[in-house]
mmCIF file with all atom_site columns, C-alpha atoms in Angstrom:
data_model
loop_
_atom_site.group_PDB
_atom_site.id
_atom_site.type_symbol
_atom_site.label_atom_id
_atom_site.label_alt_id
_atom_site.label_comp_id
_atom_site.label_asym_id
_atom_site.label_entity_id
_atom_site.label_seq_id
_atom_site.pdbx_PDB_ins_code
_atom_site.Cartn_x
_atom_site.Cartn_y
_atom_site.Cartn_z
_atom_site.occupancy
_atom_site.B_iso_or_equiv
_atom_site.pdbx_formal_charge
_atom_site.auth_seq_id
_atom_site.auth_comp_id
_atom_site.auth_asym_id
_atom_site.auth_atom_id
_atom_site.pdbx_PDB_model_num
ATOM 1   C CA . MET A 1 1   ? 115.320 57.940 98.261  1.00 55.00 ? 1   MET A CA 1
ATOM 2   C CA . SER A 1 2   ? 117.058 61.311 98.337  1.00 78.00 ? 2   SER A CA 1
ATOM 3   C CA . ASP A 1 3   ? 117.168 63.858 95.533  1.00 90.00 ? 3   ASP A CA 1
ATOM 4   C CA . PRO A 1 4   ? 119.966 63.454 92.993  1.00 94.00 ? 4   PRO A CA 1
ATOM 5   C CA . VAL A 1 5   ? 123.080 65.574 93.442  1.00 96.00 ? 5   VAL A CA 1
ATOM 6   C CA . HIS A 1 6   ? 124.493 67.224 90.317  1.00 97.00 ? 6   HIS A CA 1
ATOM 7   C CA . ILE A 1 7   ? 127.945 68.778 90.553  1.00 98.00 ? 7   ILE A CA 1
ATOM 8   C CA . VAL A 1 8   ? 130.040 70.540 87.925  1.00 98.00 ? 8   VAL A CA 1
ATOM 9   C CA . LEU A 1 9   ? 133.813 70.610 88.406  1.00 98.00 ? 9   LEU A CA 1
ATOM 10  C CA . ASP A 1 10  ? 135.274 73.909 87.228  1.00 97.00 ? 10  ASP A CA 1
ATOM 11  C CA . ASP A 1 11  ? 138.860 74.067 85.968  1.00 96.00 ? 11  ASP A CA 1
ATOM 12  C CA . THR A 1 12  ? 140.236 74.855 89.436  1.00 96.00 ? 12  THR A CA 1
ATOM 13  C CA . ALA A 1 13  ? 138.483 71.836 90.952  1.00 97.00 ? 13  ALA A CA 1
ATOM 14  C CA . MET A 1 14  ? 139.837 69.601 88.198  1.00 96.00 ? 14  MET A CA 1
ATOM 15  C CA . ALA A 1 15  ? 143.402 70.775 88.785  1.00 95.00 ? 15  ALA A CA 1
ATOM 16  C CA . ALA A 1 16  ? 142.914 70.320 92.531  1.00 95.00 ? 16  ALA A CA 1
ATOM 17  C CA . ALA A 1 17  ? 141.701 66.753 91.996  1.00 93.00 ? 17  ALA A CA 1
ATOM 18  C CA . GLY A 1 18  ? 144.921 66.024 90.117  1.00 88.00 ? 18  GLY A CA 1
ATOM 19  C CA . GLN A 1 19  ? 146.899 67.388 93.050  1.00 91.00 ? 19  GLN A CA 1
ATOM 20  C CA . GLY A 1 20  ? 145.188 65.125 95.572  1.00 90.00 ? 20  GLY A CA 1
ATOM 21  C CA . ASN A 1 21  ? 142.539 67.490 96.957  1.00 95.00 ? 21  ASN A CA 1
ATOM 22  C CA . VAL A 1 22  ? 140.630 65.334 99.453  1.00 96.00 ? 22  VAL A CA 1
ATOM 23  C CA . LEU A 1 23  ? 137.262 67.003 98.888  1.00 97.00 ? 23  LEU A CA 1
ATOM 24  C CA . ALA A 1 24  ? 137.515 66.661 95.096  1.00 96.00 ? 24  ALA A CA 1
ATOM 25  C CA . SER A 1 25  ? 138.522 63.010 95.517  1.00 94.00 ? 25  SER A CA 1
ATOM 26  C CA . ARG A 1 26  ? 135.463 62.390 97.695  1.00 96.00 ? 26  ARG A CA 1
ATOM 27  C CA . LEU A 1 27  ? 133.188 63.851 95.028  1.00 96.00 ? 27  LEU A CA 1
ATOM 28  C CA . ILE A 1 28  ? 134.756 61.626 92.387  1.00 95.00 ? 28  ILE A CA 1
ATOM 29  C CA . HIS A 1 29  ? 134.366 58.566 94.621  1.00 95.00 ? 29  HIS A CA 1
ATOM 30  C CA . ARG A 1 30  ? 130.713 59.356 95.407  1.00 95.00 ? 30  ARG A CA 1
ATOM 31  C CA . ALA A 1 31  ? 129.858 59.866 91.724  1.00 95.00 ? 31  ALA A CA 1
ATOM 32  C CA . HIS A 1 32  ? 131.327 56.433 91.011  1.00 94.00 ? 32  HIS A CA 1
ATOM 33  C CA . ALA A 1 33  ? 130.061 54.518 94.041  1.00 95.00 ? 33  ALA A CA 1
ATOM 34  C CA . GLU A 1 34  ? 126.703 56.040 94.978  1.00 94.00 ? 34  GLU A CA 1
ATOM 35  C CA . SER A 1 35  ? 123.561 56.217 92.902  1.00 94.00 ? 35  SER A CA 1
ATOM 36  C CA . GLY A 1 36  ? 122.085 59.669 92.568  1.00 94.00 ? 36  GLY A CA 1
ATOM 37  C CA . TRP A 1 37  ? 125.461 61.451 92.497  1.00 96.00 ? 37  TRP A CA 1
ATOM 38  C CA . PHE A 1 38  ? 126.419 62.965 89.140  1.00 96.00 ? 38  PHE A CA 1
ATOM 39  C CA . LEU A 1 39  ? 129.701 64.702 88.361  1.00 97.00 ? 39  LEU A CA 1
ATOM 40  C CA . TYR A 1 40  ? 130.115 66.773 85.190  1.00 97.00 ? 40  TYR A CA 1
ATOM 41  C CA . VAL A 1 41  ? 133.258 68.055 83.508  1.00 97.00 ? 41  VAL A CA 1
ATOM 42  C CA . PRO A 1 42  ? 132.629 70.741 80.859  1.00 97.00 ? 42  PRO A CA 1
ATOM 43  C CA . ALA A 1 43  ? 135.023 70.297 77.932  1.00 96.00 ? 43  ALA A CA 1
ATOM 44  C CA . CYS A 1 44  ? 136.170 73.944 77.891  1.00 96.00 ? 44  CYS A CA 1
ATOM 45  C CA . ALA A 1 45  ? 137.004 73.821 81.596  1.00 96.00 ? 45  ALA A CA 1
ATOM 46  C CA . LEU A 1 46  ? 138.801 70.507 81.052  1.00 97.00 ? 46  LEU A CA 1
ATOM 47  C CA . VAL A 1 47  ? 141.056 72.166 78.469  1.00 96.00 ? 47  VAL A CA 1
ATOM 48  C CA . GLU A 1 48  ? 141.969 74.967 80.903  1.00 95.00 ? 48  GLU A CA 1
ATOM 49  C CA . ALA A 1 49  ? 142.609 72.485 83.708  1.00 96.00 ? 49  ALA A CA 1
ATOM 50  C CA . ASP A 1 50  ? 144.919 70.514 81.426  1.00 96.00 ? 50  ASP A CA 1
ATOM 51  C CA . ARG A 1 51  ? 146.793 73.677 80.469  1.00 95.00 ? 51  ARG A CA 1
ATOM 52  C CA . ALA A 1 52  ? 147.311 74.455 84.152  1.00 92.00 ? 52  ALA A CA 1
ATOM 53  C CA . ARG A 1 53  ? 148.222 70.883 85.042  1.00 92.00 ? 53  ARG A CA 1
ATOM 54  C CA . PRO A 1 54  ? 149.160 68.704 82.033  1.00 94.00 ? 54  PRO A CA 1
ATOM 55  C CA . GLY A 1 55  ? 147.663 65.224 82.174  1.00 94.00 ? 55  GLY A CA 1
ATOM 56  C CA . THR A 1 56  ? 144.510 66.335 83.977  1.00 94.00 ? 56  THR A CA 1
ATOM 57  C CA . ALA A 1 57  ? 142.260 65.816 80.944  1.00 95.00 ? 57  ALA A CA 1
ATOM 58  C CA . GLU A 1 58  ? 143.294 62.229 80.304  1.00 95.00 ? 58  GLU A CA 1
ATOM 59  C CA . HIS A 1 59  ? 143.124 61.379 83.995  1.00 93.00 ? 59  HIS A CA 1
ATOM 60  C CA . LEU A 1 60  ? 139.640 62.796 84.610  1.00 93.00 ? 60  LEU A CA 1
ATOM 61  C CA . ALA A 1 61  ? 138.191 61.505 81.350  1.00 93.00 ? 61  ALA A CA 1
ATOM 62  C CA . SER A 1 62  ? 139.258 57.970 82.292  1.00 94.00 ? 62  SER A CA 1
ATOM 63  C CA . LEU A 1 63  ? 137.545 57.961 85.687  1.00 93.00 ? 63  LEU A CA 1
ATOM 64  C CA . PRO A 1 64  ? 134.223 56.183 86.107  1.00 90.00 ? 64  PRO A CA 1
ATOM 65  C CA . GLY A 1 65  ? 131.388 58.341 87.341  1.00 91.00 ? 65  GLY A CA 1
ATOM 66  C CA . ILE A 1 66  ? 132.510 61.468 85.486  1.00 96.00 ? 66  ILE A CA 1
ATOM 67  C CA . THR A 1 67  ? 130.577 62.748 82.496  1.00 96.00 ? 67  THR A CA 1
ATOM 68  C CA . VAL A 1 68  ? 132.519 64.962 80.093  1.00 96.00 ? 68  VAL A CA 1
ATOM 69  C CA . LEU A 1 69  ? 130.126 67.445 78.484  1.00 95.00 ? 69  LEU A CA 1
ATOM 70  C CA . ASP A 1 70  ? 130.826 68.455 74.909  1.00 94.00 ? 70  ASP A CA 1
ATOM 71  C CA . LEU A 1 71  ? 130.472 71.954 73.588  1.00 91.00 ? 71  LEU A CA 1
ATOM 72  C CA . ASP A 1 72  ? 127.189 71.604 71.712  1.00 91.00 ? 72  ASP A CA 1
ATOM 73  C CA . LEU A 1 73  ? 125.628 74.448 69.725  1.00 93.00 ? 73  LEU A CA 1
ATOM 74  C CA . ALA A 1 74  ? 123.679 75.938 72.638  1.00 89.00 ? 74  ALA A CA 1
ATOM 75  C CA . ALA A 1 75  ? 126.773 75.849 74.853  1.00 90.00 ? 75  ALA A CA 1
ATOM 76  C CA . ALA A 1 76  ? 128.948 77.318 72.085  1.00 91.00 ? 76  ALA A CA 1
ATOM 77  C CA . LEU A 1 77  ? 126.566 80.243 71.671  1.00 89.00 ? 77  LEU A CA 1
ATOM 78  C CA . ALA A 1 78  ? 126.569 80.892 75.420  1.00 85.00 ? 78  ALA A CA 1
ATOM 79  C CA . VAL A 1 79  ? 130.351 80.551 75.695  1.00 88.00 ? 79  VAL A CA 1
ATOM 80  C CA . ALA A 1 80  ? 131.061 82.751 72.667  1.00 86.00 ? 80  ALA A CA 1
ATOM 81  C CA . ARG A 1 81  ? 129.676 85.794 74.498  1.00 83.00 ? 81  ARG A CA 1
ATOM 82  C CA . GLU A 1 82  ? 131.994 85.370 77.475  1.00 82.00 ? 82  GLU A CA 1
ATOM 83  C CA . GLU A 1 83  ? 135.592 86.315 78.136  1.00 81.00 ? 83  GLU A CA 1
ATOM 84  C CA . THR A 1 84  ? 136.776 82.977 79.524  1.00 86.00 ? 84  THR A CA 1
ATOM 85  C CA . TRP A 1 85  ? 135.446 79.778 78.025  1.00 92.00 ? 85  TRP A CA 1
ATOM 86  C CA . ALA A 1 86  ? 136.209 77.598 81.057  1.00 94.00 ? 86  ALA A CA 1
ATOM 87  C CA . ALA A 1 87  ? 134.059 79.617 83.453  1.00 93.00 ? 87  ALA A CA 1
ATOM 88  C CA . ALA A 1 88  ? 131.381 80.218 80.817  1.00 94.00 ? 88  ALA A CA 1
ATOM 89  C CA . HIS A 1 89  ? 131.020 76.508 79.997  1.00 96.00 ? 89  HIS A CA 1
ATOM 90  C CA . SER A 1 90  ? 130.926 75.640 83.711  1.00 96.00 ? 90  SER A CA 1
ATOM 91  C CA . ARG A 1 91  ? 128.234 78.250 84.351  1.00 95.00 ? 91  ARG A CA 1
ATOM 92  C CA . TYR A 1 92  ? 126.238 77.072 81.327  1.00 95.00 ? 92  TYR A CA 1
ATOM 93  C CA . THR A 1 93  ? 126.466 73.467 82.539  1.00 96.00 ? 93  THR A CA 1
ATOM 94  C CA . ALA A 1 94  ? 125.185 74.441 85.984  1.00 97.00 ? 94  ALA A CA 1
ATOM 95  C CA . GLN A 1 95  ? 121.996 75.975 84.568  1.00 95.00 ? 95  GLN A CA 1
ATOM 96  C CA . PRO A 1 96  ? 118.720 74.088 85.077  1.00 95.00 ? 96  PRO A CA 1
ATOM 97  C CA . THR A 1 97  ? 117.783 71.555 82.387  1.00 93.00 ? 97  THR A CA 1
ATOM 98  C CA . PRO A 1 98  ? 114.975 68.998 82.110  1.00 93.00 ? 98  PRO A CA 1
ATOM 99  C CA . ASP A 1 99  ? 117.370 66.394 83.596  1.00 89.00 ? 99  ASP A CA 1
ATOM 100 C CA . ARG A 1 100 ? 118.562 68.826 86.294  1.00 92.00 ? 100 ARG A CA 1
ATOM 101 C CA . PRO A 1 101 ? 115.554 71.042 87.120  1.00 94.00 ? 101 PRO A CA 1
ATOM 102 C CA . ASP A 1 102 ? 117.391 72.639 90.054  1.00 94.00 ? 102 ASP A CA 1
ATOM 103 C CA . GLY A 1 103 ? 120.589 73.035 88.069  1.00 96.00 ? 103 GLY A CA 1
ATOM 104 C CA . ALA A 1 104 ? 123.945 71.856 89.361  1.00 98.00 ? 104 ALA A CA 1
ATOM 105 C CA . ILE A 1 105 ? 126.407 73.008 91.990  1.00 98.00 ? 105 ILE A CA 1
ATOM 106 C CA . ILE A 1 106 ? 129.801 74.272 90.819  1.00 98.00 ? 106 ILE A CA 1
ATOM 107 C CA . ALA A 1 107 ? 132.686 72.750 92.765  1.00 98.00 ? 107 ALA A CA 1
ATOM 108 C CA . THR A 1 108 ? 135.690 75.081 92.842  1.00 98.00 ? 108 THR A CA 1
ATOM 109 C CA . THR A 1 109 ? 138.812 76.084 94.726  1.00 97.00 ? 109 THR A CA 1
ATOM 110 C CA . ALA A 1 110 ? 138.244 79.707 93.666  1.00 97.00 ? 110 ALA A CA 1
ATOM 111 C CA . PRO A 1 111 ? 134.803 80.583 95.053  1.00 97.00 ? 111 PRO A CA 1
ATOM 112 C CA . ALA A 1 112 ? 135.420 84.338 94.655  1.00 97.00 ? 112 ALA A CA 1
ATOM 113 C CA . ARG A 1 113 ? 135.352 83.778 90.874  1.00 94.00 ? 113 ARG A CA 1
ATOM 114 C CA . TRP A 1 114 ? 131.656 82.939 91.185  1.00 96.00 ? 114 TRP A CA 1
ATOM 115 C CA . ALA A 1 115 ? 130.649 85.894 93.396  1.00 95.00 ? 115 ALA A CA 1
ATOM 116 C CA . GLY A 1 116 ? 127.647 87.626 91.898  1.00 94.00 ? 116 GLY A CA 1
ATOM 117 C CA . GLU A 1 117 ? 126.955 84.770 89.464  1.00 92.00 ? 117 GLU A CA 1
ATOM 118 C CA . PRO A 1 118 ? 123.589 82.973 89.544  1.00 92.00 ? 118 PRO A CA 1
ATOM 119 C CA . VAL A 1 119 ? 125.097 79.641 90.584  1.00 95.00 ? 119 VAL A CA 1
ATOM 120 C CA . ARG A 1 120 ? 125.453 77.575 93.736  1.00 97.00 ? 120 ARG A CA 1
ATOM 121 C CA . VAL A 1 121 ? 129.047 76.951 94.782  1.00 98.00 ? 121 VAL A CA 1
ATOM 122 C CA . LEU A 1 122 ? 130.789 74.185 96.710  1.00 98.00 ? 122 LEU A CA 1
ATOM 123 C CA . ASP A 1 123 ? 134.142 75.404 98.099  1.00 98.00 ? 123 ASP A CA 1
ATOM 124 C CA . LEU A 1 124 ? 136.770 72.657 97.795  1.00 97.00 ? 124 LEU A CA 1
ATOM 125 C CA . ARG A 1 125 ? 139.497 74.521 99.653  1.00 95.00 ? 125 ARG A CA 1
ATOM 126 C CA . SER A 1 126 ? 140.538 72.396 102.576 1.00 73.00 ? 126 SER A CA 1
#
């Protein structure tokens, strides 16, 4: 059995999924169809994605295999210190946890946004 794969969709990846991005669609399919694939959608990033592309939130939240992560107290404290909540909640979600000891990979169509950040990035630009 292979190691689990944990991926966080940032707001740009969510908007891209709504526009038919093939790579984002493959991630969504894998999270639904294959065991060991986990796809996370931070609530703050979901809000920004829906602002950029109305209807994105309802669409992604209805898909099987996607876990929408609420803004709990620890996340709120981390996000409150940052300028943009979408990126901050995505970065917070990608941090290692007991369930994800290696953290998660951030899927994005704007990899330059993550330059210099302590996260692993999956570029969804096709």
